[in-house]
Coordinates of C-alpha atoms in Angstrom, one line a residue:
M1 CA 17.4 -24.8 -22.2
R2 CA 16.2 -21.5 -20.6
L3 CA 15.8 -21.8 -16.8
P4 CA 12.6 -20.4 -15.3
R5 CA 12.9 -17.0 -13.7
A6 CA 13.0 -16.8 -9.9
R7 CA 9.7 -15.7 -8.5
Y8 CA 9.4 -12.6 -6.3
F9 CA 6.9 -10.7 -4.2
N10 CA 4.8 -8.4 -6.4
T11 CA 3.9 -4.8 -5.5
T12 CA 2.8 -3.5 -8.9
G13 CA 0.0 -4.6 -11.1
P14 CA -1.7 -8.0 -11.4
C15 CA 0.1 -11.1 -10.2
D16 CA 1.4 -13.9 -12.5
P17 CA 1.9 -17.3 -10.9
Q18 CA 4.9 -17.9 -13.1
R19 CA 6.6 -14.8 -11.9
H20 CA 5.2 -14.0 -8.5
Y21 CA 4.6 -15.6 -5.1
M22 CA 0.8 -15.6 -4.8
L23 CA -2.1 -17.3 -3.1
P24 CA -4.8 -18.9 -5.3
P25 CA -6.9 -15.9 -6.1
T26 CA -10.4 -17.3 -6.5
Q27 CA -10.2 -19.0 -3.1
R28 CA -10.4 -15.4 -1.7
L29 CA -13.9 -15.0 -3.3
P30 CA -15.8 -18.2 -3.3
Q31 CA -19.2 -16.5 -3.4
A32 CA -18.5 -15.0 -6.9
R33 CA -18.7 -18.3 -8.7
E34 CA -22.0 -19.1 -7.1
L35 CA -23.5 -15.8 -8.1
I36 CA -22.3 -16.2 -11.7
E37 CA -23.8 -19.7 -11.9
M38 CA -27.1 -18.0 -10.9
D39 CA -26.7 -15.4 -13.7
R40 CA -26.6 -12.5 -11.2
Y41 CA -25.2 -9.0 -11.6
F42 CA -23.2 -7.9 -8.6
V43 CA -20.5 -5.6 -7.3
L44 CA -17.0 -6.6 -6.2
H45 CA -15.3 -3.8 -4.2
A46 CA -12.1 -3.4 -2.2
P47 CA -9.4 -0.9 -1.7
R48 CA -6.6 -0.4 -4.3
Q49 CA -3.9 -3.0 -4.6
T50 CA -5.7 -5.8 -2.7
G51 CA -5.8 -8.3 -5.6
K52 CA -9.1 -7.4 -7.4
T53 CA -7.7 -7.5 -10.9
T54 CA -5.7 -10.7 -10.3
T55 CA -8.8 -12.3 -8.9
L56 CA -11.0 -11.3 -11.9
D57 CA -8.5 -12.3 -14.5
T58 CA -8.0 -15.7 -12.9
L59 CA -11.7 -16.3 -12.4
A60 CA -12.4 -15.3 -16.1
S61 CA -9.7 -17.8 -17.3
E62 CA -11.1 -20.6 -15.1
L63 CA -14.7 -20.1 -16.2
T64 CA -13.8 -19.9 -19.9
A65 CA -11.6 -23.0 -19.7
E66 CA -14.5 -25.0 -18.3
G67 CA -16.3 -24.7 -21.7
D68 CA -19.7 -23.3 -21.0
I69 CA -18.9 -19.7 -20.4
A70 CA -17.0 -17.0 -22.3
A71 CA -15.8 -14.8 -19.4
L72 CA -13.9 -11.6 -20.1
S73 CA -12.3 -9.1 -17.7
L74 CA -11.6 -5.6 -19.1
S75 CA -10.4 -2.4 -17.5
C76 CA -12.5 0.8 -17.8
E77 CA -9.6 2.9 -16.8
R78 CA -9.0 4.4 -20.3
A79 CA -12.6 5.7 -20.3
K80 CA -11.8 8.1 -17.5
T81 CA -10.6 10.7 -20.1
A82 CA -14.1 10.7 -21.7
G83 CA -15.6 12.5 -18.7
D84 CA -19.3 13.3 -19.6
D85 CA -18.8 12.5 -23.3
I86 CA -21.0 9.4 -23.5
A87 CA -20.1 8.6 -27.1
A88 CA -16.4 8.7 -26.4
A89 CA -16.8 6.5 -23.3
E90 CA -18.8 3.9 -25.2
T91 CA -16.2 3.8 -28.0
I92 CA -13.3 3.4 -25.5
L93 CA -15.1 0.7 -23.6
L94 CA -16.0 -1.3 -26.7
D95 CA -12.4 -1.0 -28.0
S96 CA -11.1 -2.1 -24.7
L97 CA -13.5 -5.1 -24.7
R98 CA -12.4 -6.3 -28.2
E99 CA -8.8 -5.8 -27.3
A100 CA -9.1 -7.9 -24.1
A101 CA -10.9 -10.6 -26.0
E102 CA -8.3 -10.8 -28.8
L103 CA -5.5 -10.9 -26.2
S104 CA -7.2 -13.8 -24.4
G105 CA -6.4 -16.2 -27.2
W106 CA -10.1 -17.2 -27.7
P107 CA -11.2 -19.1 -30.9
D108 CA -12.9 -16.9 -33.5
E109 CA -16.5 -18.0 -32.6
L110 CA -16.2 -16.5 -29.1
L111 CA -14.8 -13.1 -30.2
P112 CA -17.0 -10.0 -30.3
P113 CA -17.9 -8.7 -33.8
A114 CA -15.4 -6.6 -35.6
P115 CA -16.3 -3.9 -36.3
W116 CA -19.0 -3.3 -33.8
P117 CA -22.4 -2.4 -35.4
Q118 CA -23.2 1.3 -35.2
N119 CA -26.0 2.4 -33.0
P120 CA -27.2 5.8 -31.5
V121 CA -25.3 7.3 -28.6
R122 CA -26.6 6.1 -25.2
T123 CA -27.5 2.7 -26.7
Q124 CA -24.2 1.8 -28.5
F125 CA -22.6 -0.1 -25.5
G126 CA -25.7 -2.1 -24.6
K127 CA -26.7 -3.0 -28.2
A128 CA -23.1 -4.0 -29.0
L129 CA -23.1 -6.4 -26.0
R130 CA -26.5 -7.8 -27.2
E131 CA -25.0 -8.5 -30.7
W132 CA -22.0 -10.2 -29.2
C133 CA -24.2 -12.4 -27.0
R134 CA -26.4 -13.2 -30.0
R135 CA -23.4 -14.6 -31.9
C136 CA -21.5 -16.2 -29.1
P137 CA -22.3 -19.9 -28.6
R138 CA -21.6 -19.6 -24.9
R139 CA -23.0 -17.6 -22.0
V140 CA -21.1 -14.4 -21.7
V141 CA -19.9 -13.1 -18.4
L142 CA -18.4 -9.6 -18.2
F143 CA -16.1 -8.3 -15.5
L144 CA -15.9 -4.4 -15.7
D145 CA -12.7 -3.7 -13.7
E146 CA -11.9 -0.1 -12.6
I147 CA -15.6 0.9 -13.1
D148 CA -14.8 3.9 -10.9
A149 CA -13.0 5.4 -13.8
L150 CA -16.3 6.3 -15.5
Q151 CA -17.6 9.6 -14.4
G152 CA -20.8 11.7 -14.5
D153 CA -23.1 11.2 -17.5
S154 CA -20.9 8.4 -18.9
L155 CA -21.3 6.4 -15.8
I156 CA -25.0 7.0 -15.6
S157 CA -25.5 6.0 -19.3
I158 CA -23.5 2.8 -19.0
L159 CA -25.3 1.7 -15.8
N160 CA -28.7 2.4 -17.5
Q161 CA -27.7 0.4 -20.5
L162 CA -26.7 -2.5 -18.3
R163 CA -29.9 -2.3 -16.4
H164 CA -32.0 -2.2 -19.6
G165 CA -30.1 -5.2 -21.0
H166 CA -30.4 -7.1 -17.8
N167 CA -34.2 -6.7 -17.7
A168 CA -34.6 -7.5 -21.4
R169 CA -33.0 -11.0 -20.8
H170 CA -36.3 -12.1 -19.3
K171 CA -38.0 -11.4 -22.7
G172 CA -35.6 -13.7 -24.4
L173 CA -33.2 -11.0 -25.7
P174 CA -29.5 -11.9 -25.6
F175 CA -27.3 -10.1 -23.1
P176 CA -24.4 -11.0 -20.7
A177 CA -25.6 -13.7 -18.2
S178 CA -23.7 -12.0 -15.4
V179 CA -21.9 -8.7 -15.1
V180 CA -19.6 -7.8 -12.2
L181 CA -18.8 -4.1 -11.4
C182 CA -15.4 -4.0 -9.8
G183 CA -13.8 -1.0 -8.2
L184 CA -13.2 0.9 -5.0
R185 CA -16.9 1.8 -4.4
D186 CA -19.8 -0.2 -3.1
V187 CA -23.1 -0.3 -4.9
R188 CA -24.6 2.6 -2.9
D189 CA -22.1 4.9 -4.7
Y190 CA -23.2 3.8 -8.1
K191 CA -26.8 4.5 -7.1
V192 CA -25.8 8.0 -6.0
A193 CA -23.8 8.5 -9.1
S194 CA -26.8 7.6 -11.2
G195 CA -29.0 10.1 -9.5
S196 CA -30.8 7.6 -7.2
P197 CA -31.0 7.6 -3.4
S198 CA -28.5 5.2 -1.8
D199 CA -31.2 3.6 0.3
G200 CA -32.6 1.8 -2.8
S201 CA -36.0 3.6 -2.5
N202 CA -36.1 4.4 -6.3
P203 CA -37.0 1.1 -8.1
A204 CA -35.8 2.7 -11.4
S205 CA -32.3 3.0 -10.2
P206 CA -29.9 1.8 -12.9
F207 CA -28.3 -0.7 -10.5
N208 CA -31.2 -1.9 -8.4
I209 CA -30.6 -5.0 -10.5
V210 CA -27.5 -5.8 -8.3
A211 CA -28.0 -9.1 -6.4
D212 CA -25.1 -8.7 -4.0
S213 CA -22.1 -6.7 -3.1
L214 CA -18.9 -8.6 -2.3
R215 CA -15.8 -7.2 -0.6
L216 CA -12.4 -8.8 -1.2
G217 CA -11.0 -9.4 2.2
D218 CA -7.5 -9.1 3.6
F219 CA -5.1 -12.0 4.2
T220 CA -5.3 -14.0 7.4
A221 CA -2.3 -14.8 9.5
D222 CA -2.4 -18.3 7.9
D223 CA -2.5 -16.8 4.4
I224 CA 0.7 -14.8 5.2
A225 CA 2.4 -17.9 6.5
E226 CA 1.4 -19.8 3.3
L227 CA 2.5 -16.9 1.0
Y228 CA 5.9 -16.5 2.8
G229 CA 6.3 -20.2 2.9
Q230 CA 6.4 -20.3 -0.9
H231 CA 9.6 -18.2 -0.8
T232 CA 11.0 -20.6 1.8
Q233 CA 10.2 -23.6 -0.3
A234 CA 11.7 -22.0 -3.4
T235 CA 14.9 -20.7 -1.8
G236 CA 15.3 -22.3 1.6
Q237 CA 15.3 -18.9 3.3
E238 CA 12.9 -19.0 6.3
F239 CA 10.6 -16.4 7.7
T240 CA 10.6 -17.0 11.4
K241 CA 7.2 -17.5 13.1
D242 CA 7.8 -14.2 15.0
A243 CA 8.4 -12.4 11.7
V244 CA 5.2 -13.8 10.2
D245 CA 3.2 -12.8 13.3
R246 CA 4.7 -9.3 13.4
T247 CA 3.9 -8.9 9.7
F248 CA 0.2 -9.7 10.4
E249 CA 0.2 -7.4 13.4
L250 CA 1.6 -4.5 11.4
T251 CA -0.4 -5.0 8.2
Q252 CA -3.6 -6.7 9.5
G253 CA -3.3 -8.7 6.3
Q254 CA -3.5 -5.8 3.8
P255 CA -2.2 -7.6 0.7
W256 CA 0.0 -4.8 -0.7
L257 CA 1.7 -4.2 2.7
V258 CA 2.3 -7.9 3.2
N259 CA 4.0 -8.2 -0.2
A260 CA 5.8 -4.9 0.1
L261 CA 7.4 -5.9 3.5
A262 CA 8.7 -9.1 2.0
Y263 CA 9.9 -7.4 -1.2
E264 CA 11.7 -4.8 0.8
I265 CA 13.5 -7.4 3.0
I266 CA 14.5 -9.8 0.1
S267 CA 15.0 -7.6 -2.9
K268 CA 16.1 -4.3 -1.5
M269 CA 17.7 -5.0 1.9
R270 CA 19.0 -8.3 0.5
V271 CA 18.8 -10.1 3.8
T272 CA 20.6 -13.4 4.0
G273 CA 19.7 -16.1 6.5
A274 CA 16.5 -16.4 8.4
I275 CA 14.2 -13.4 8.2
T276 CA 13.4 -12.2 11.8
C277 CA 11.0 -9.9 13.5
E278 CA 13.7 -7.2 13.6
R279 CA 14.1 -7.3 9.8
V280 CA 10.3 -6.8 9.5
E281 CA 10.5 -3.7 11.7
E282 CA 13.4 -2.3 9.6
A283 CA 11.5 -2.9 6.4
K284 CA 8.4 -1.2 7.9
E285 CA 10.5 1.9 8.7
R286 CA 12.0 1.9 5.2
L287 CA 8.6 1.7 3.5
I288 CA 7.2 4.5 5.6
R289 CA 10.2 6.8 5.0
A290 CA 10.2 6.1 1.3
R291 CA 6.4 6.9 1.1
A292 CA 5.8 4.2 -1.5
T293 CA 3.1 4.9 -4.1
H294 CA 0.5 2.9 -2.3
L295 CA 1.0 4.9 0.9
D296 CA 1.1 8.2 -1.0
S297 CA -2.2 7.5 -2.7
L298 CA -3.8 7.1 0.7
V299 CA -2.1 10.2 2.1
A300 CA -3.4 12.2 -0.9
R301 CA -7.0 11.5 0.4
L302 CA -6.4 12.9 3.9
H303 CA -7.6 16.4 3.2
E304 CA -10.7 15.4 1.3
P305 CA -13.6 16.8 3.4
R306 CA -15.3 13.4 3.6
V307 CA -12.1 11.7 4.7
E308 CA -11.1 14.4 7.2
R309 CA -14.6 14.2 8.8
V310 CA -14.1 10.6 9.6
I311 CA -10.3 10.5 10.4
E312 CA -10.2 13.6 12.7
P313 CA -12.3 12.1 15.5
I314 CA -10.3 8.9 15.3
L315 CA -7.1 10.8 15.8
A316 CA -8.6 13.0 18.5
G317 CA -10.4 10.1 20.3
T318 CA -13.7 12.1 20.2
Y319 CA -17.2 11.1 19.2
P320 CA -18.0 12.2 15.7
D321 CA -20.9 14.4 14.7
T322 CA -23.4 12.0 13.1
D323 CA -25.7 13.7 10.7
A324 CA -27.5 12.1 7.8
T325 CA -24.4 11.9 5.5
F326 CA -21.9 10.7 8.1
D327 CA -22.6 7.0 7.5
N328 CA -21.9 7.4 3.8
D329 CA -18.7 9.2 4.6
V330 CA -17.7 6.3 6.9
S331 CA -18.5 3.7 4.2
Y332 CA -16.5 5.7 1.7
V333 CA -13.4 5.9 3.9
H334 CA -13.8 2.1 4.6
D335 CA -13.9 1.5 0.9
L336 CA -10.6 3.4 0.5
G337 CA -9.1 1.0 3.0
L338 CA -8.2 3.6 5.6
I339 CA -10.4 2.2 8.4
R340 CA -11.0 -1.3 9.7
G341 CA -14.8 -1.4 9.7
T342 CA -17.8 0.9 9.7
R343 CA -19.0 0.3 13.3
D344 CA -15.9 0.9 15.6
L345 CA -13.9 3.6 13.9
E346 CA -10.3 2.5 13.9
I347 CA -7.5 3.0 11.4
A348 CA -7.1 -0.2 9.4
N349 CA -3.6 -1.2 10.6
P350 CA -0.6 0.0 12.6
I351 CA 1.4 1.0 9.5
Y352 CA -1.4 3.3 8.3
R353 CA -1.8 4.6 11.9
E354 CA 1.9 5.6 11.8
V355 CA 1.8 7.0 8.3
L356 CA -1.2 9.3 9.0
L357 CA 0.3 10.9 12.1
R358 CA 3.7 11.3 10.4
V359 CA 2.3 13.0 7.4
L360 CA 0.0 15.3 9.4
G361 CA 2.9 16.1 11.7
D362 CA 5.4 17.0 8.9
R363 CA 5.1 20.7 9.5
T364 CA 5.7 20.3 13.2
E365 CA 8.8 18.2 12.7
R366 CA 10.5 21.1 10.9
F367 CA 10.2 23.2 14.1
V368 CA 12.0 20.5 16.2
K369 CA 15.7 21.5 16.4
A370 CA 16.9 19.3 19.3
E371 CA 19.5 16.7 18.6
P372 CA 18.1 13.2 19.0
R373 CA 21.4 11.6 20.2
S374 CA 21.5 14.1 23.1
F375 CA 18.7 12.2 24.7
V376 CA 20.7 9.0 25.0
L377 CA 22.0 8.4 28.5
P378 CA 25.6 7.0 29.2
D379 CA 24.2 3.6 29.8
G380 CA 22.4 3.5 26.5
R381 CA 18.8 4.2 27.7
F382 CA 16.6 6.9 26.4
D383 CA 16.0 9.9 28.7
L384 CA 12.2 10.3 28.6
P385 CA 12.0 12.8 31.5
R386 CA 14.3 15.2 29.7
L387 CA 12.3 14.7 26.4
L388 CA 9.1 15.8 28.2
Q389 CA 10.9 18.8 29.7
E390 CA 12.1 19.8 26.2
F391 CA 8.6 19.4 24.9
V392 CA 7.3 21.9 27.5
V393 CA 9.8 24.4 26.1
F394 CA 8.8 23.6 22.5
W395 CA 5.0 23.8 23.4
R396 CA 5.4 27.2 25.0
E397 CA 7.3 28.6 22.0
H398 CA 5.4 27.0 19.1
G399 CA 2.2 25.4 20.4
E400 CA -0.2 28.3 19.8
V401 CA 1.0 28.8 16.2
L402 CA 1.1 25.1 15.3
I403 CA -2.4 24.4 16.6
Q404 CA -3.8 27.2 14.4
Q405 CA -2.0 25.8 11.4
E406 CA -3.0 22.2 11.7
G407 CA -5.8 21.1 9.3
Y408 CA -7.1 18.6 11.8
H409 CA -7.8 21.1 14.5
E410 CA -9.5 18.7 17.0
A411 CA -6.5 16.4 16.8
A412 CA -3.8 19.1 16.7
C413 CA -2.4 18.3 20.2
Q414 CA -2.0 14.6 19.4
I415 CA -0.4 15.4 16.0
I416 CA 2.1 17.9 17.4
L417 CA 3.3 15.7 20.3
M418 CA 3.6 12.6 18.0
A419 CA 5.6 14.6 15.6
F420 CA 7.9 15.8 18.4
L421 CA 8.4 12.2 19.6
H422 CA 8.9 10.9 16.1
R423 CA 11.6 13.4 15.4
L424 CA 13.6 12.5 18.5
I425 CA 13.0 8.8 19.0
N426 CA 12.6 7.1 15.6
G427 CA 16.3 7.3 14.8
G428 CA 17.1 4.6 17.3
G429 CA 13.8 3.5 18.7
H430 CA 10.2 2.8 17.8
L431 CA 6.8 4.4 18.5
D432 CA 3.6 2.2 18.7
R433 CA 0.4 4.3 18.8
E434 CA -3.1 3.2 19.6
Y435 CA -6.1 5.5 19.0
A436 CA -9.8 5.2 18.0
A437 CA -12.9 7.4 17.9
G438 CA -14.7 7.7 21.3
T439 CA -11.8 6.5 23.4
K440 CA -10.8 10.1 24.5
R441 CA -7.1 9.1 24.6
L442 CA -4.1 8.2 22.5
D443 CA -1.8 5.5 23.9
V444 CA 1.9 5.5 23.0
L445 CA 4.5 2.8 23.6
I446 CA 8.1 3.8 23.2
R447 CA 10.5 0.9 22.4
W448 CA 14.1 1.7 22.7
P449 CA 16.6 -1.1 22.1
Y450 CA 20.1 -0.5 23.6
T451 CA 23.3 -2.1 24.6
T452 CA 24.5 -1.8 28.2
P453 CA 28.1 -0.9 29.0
D454 CA 28.6 -4.7 29.6
G455 CA 27.5 -5.5 26.0
E456 CA 24.1 -6.9 26.9
R457 CA 21.2 -6.2 24.6
Q458 CA 18.2 -4.7 26.4
L459 CA 14.8 -3.2 25.4
Q460 CA 13.6 -0.1 27.3
R461 CA 9.8 0.4 27.2
E462 CA 8.1 3.6 28.2
V463 CA 4.3 4.3 28.2
M464 CA 2.5 7.6 27.6
E465 CA -1.2 8.4 27.7
L466 CA -2.4 11.5 26.0
K467 CA -5.7 13.3 26.9
V468 CA -7.2 16.6 26.0
W469 CA -9.2 18.7 28.4
R470 CA -11.8 20.3 26.1
P471 CA -14.2 23.2 26.8
G472 CA -17.3 22.1 28.8
E473 CA -15.7 18.8 29.9
T474 CA -14.7 17.8 33.4
D475 CA -11.0 17.4 34.4
P476 CA -9.8 14.2 32.6
T477 CA -7.1 13.4 35.2
H478 CA -9.0 10.5 37.1
A479 CA -10.1 8.9 33.8
G480 CA -6.6 9.3 32.4
L481 CA -5.0 7.6 35.4
T482 CA -7.5 4.7 35.2
Q483 CA -6.9 4.3 31.5
L484 CA -3.1 4.4 32.1
D485 CA -3.5 1.6 34.6
H486 CA -5.2 -0.5 32.0
Y487 CA -2.5 0.2 29.4
L488 CA 0.3 -0.6 31.9
D489 CA -1.5 -3.8 32.9
R490 CA -1.7 -4.9 29.3
L491 CA 2.1 -4.3 28.8
T492 CA 3.1 -5.6 32.3
L493 CA 4.8 -2.3 33.1
T494 CA 5.0 -0.6 36.5
T495 CA 5.0 3.1 35.6
G496 CA 4.2 5.6 32.9
S497 CA 3.3 9.2 32.0
L498 CA 0.0 11.0 31.6
V499 CA 0.1 14.1 29.3
I500 CA -3.0 16.4 29.6
F501 CA -3.5 19.2 27.1
N502 CA -5.7 22.0 28.3
R503 CA -7.7 23.4 25.4
R504 CA -10.2 25.4 27.5
P505 CA -10.5 29.2 27.3
E506 CA -9.5 29.5 31.0
A507 CA -6.3 27.6 30.5
P508 CA -3.1 29.3 31.8
P509 CA -1.2 31.6 29.4
W510 CA 1.0 29.8 27.0
Q511 CA 4.2 30.9 28.7
E512 CA 3.0 29.3 32.0
R513 CA 2.0 26.0 30.6
G514 CA 4.0 22.9 31.4
H515 CA 3.5 21.7 35.0
F516 CA 4.9 18.3 36.2
E517 CA 3.4 16.4 39.2
H518 CA 3.6 13.0 40.7
A519 CA 0.4 11.0 41.1
T520 CA -0.8 7.6 42.2
T521 CA -3.1 5.6 40.0
P522 CA -6.1 3.7 41.3
A523 CA -4.0 0.5 41.1
G524 CA -1.3 2.2 43.3
R525 CA 1.3 2.9 40.6
Q526 CA 3.5 6.0 40.9
V527 CA 3.3 7.9 37.6
T528 CA 4.1 11.3 36.2
I529 CA 1.5 13.8 35.0
L530 CA 2.4 16.6 32.6
R531 CA -0.1 19.4 32.2
V532 CA 0.4 21.6 29.1

């Protein structure tokens, strides 16, 4: 008798409950069934690798098994090669539809006709669907996964045919009872792609038939505990509560990251015994260093103009320029999964925050020649004052050139200092960064674990606040000291450092920049200010 294969945490492709640890997919999208029961057409959108395909496949299987509906999920990805060739796109989609139906194991009476009846280009897809629905004894529900793959004229034509068929249902003509467009983009992008304004002011828009737009959400902390608990139940290996909490803190529930951390710990690091918070930290570092495919796909977007326009003020802590197109750019970046919401502009989770700064600082890191271990004191602590002194030397020598080279010019100072810190600290310590648009600062927490000469394990924590003095602005020192107080309060620390970059034309010459002074915060703390 063949034993069942051990399940594992999946990071590639749809999930299979026989092979993977997974949460019940359709519970993540309860509204979808209600809309389908109402015969609605709607959009399901979410960033890549969040479980869209798994959810659609499961929902299609459940609906079909209930006996009243023939629900089919098919991928439009192959039609990407068609570009503006509408005939080719229609052929590829219909071939994919028939193939998906045959693989589903349906009885013959539910299958679409073979071959498809021939119709003129620009009507072939819609009329083929009509013929299938005419023959099928059940209501047909169609999930078009990866709809983003369709481009240009092909996308417009398919959307128009869906709209025409949707409206013809009210005249008694057969057509799918419900259609779900699933991809990265929200409905406004399909309207724009079809030549219609995104505000819905054109009633003839091919997708003004959409009843709703659903976004597949991230995992909650309880979801992560349930998912990781499946591994504990199957193997006896426990994720400690601190490890689960740290996973949620680092990922904010992003499904791929949640699975990737667990997969790294169990399948690559091969940890035995209880999985602790420290193991989660180690797995995070390994994922970032390896630049896994999921992270690489996000990084590749950073230099798209629409993305840079949103991400740059977040890194710089400035207020963005808001013209008529900015809201659409924000929504686009949110759909990619890079930011948490569309109101308060923040990076989606701490792992993405770290990845963005590391990638943008790659060029700077190559200029850093100092030896990281030389900053470790005899008692094991990290010598932060010396690091800041070394940064002054580095800034005088390379700052002017690096600022001009950085693509994200408004955030160049933050990117350069973060790259310098990362190069010298991340070998033995950790950097936690907090930044958001409009805050006019970047907060940094350095965590340095070390062993004292007596063999005692300790954690050194150092805080740094970064501010930029820009042309036309007042001296940010007082605001910086106040903000530093708040940060120190939150971390229950007594002192820290404030770094102020002077970007004004009247700033001192580069070779004279780098002045240290001691200051007292409004709360009475003694801190160090570095002006560069």
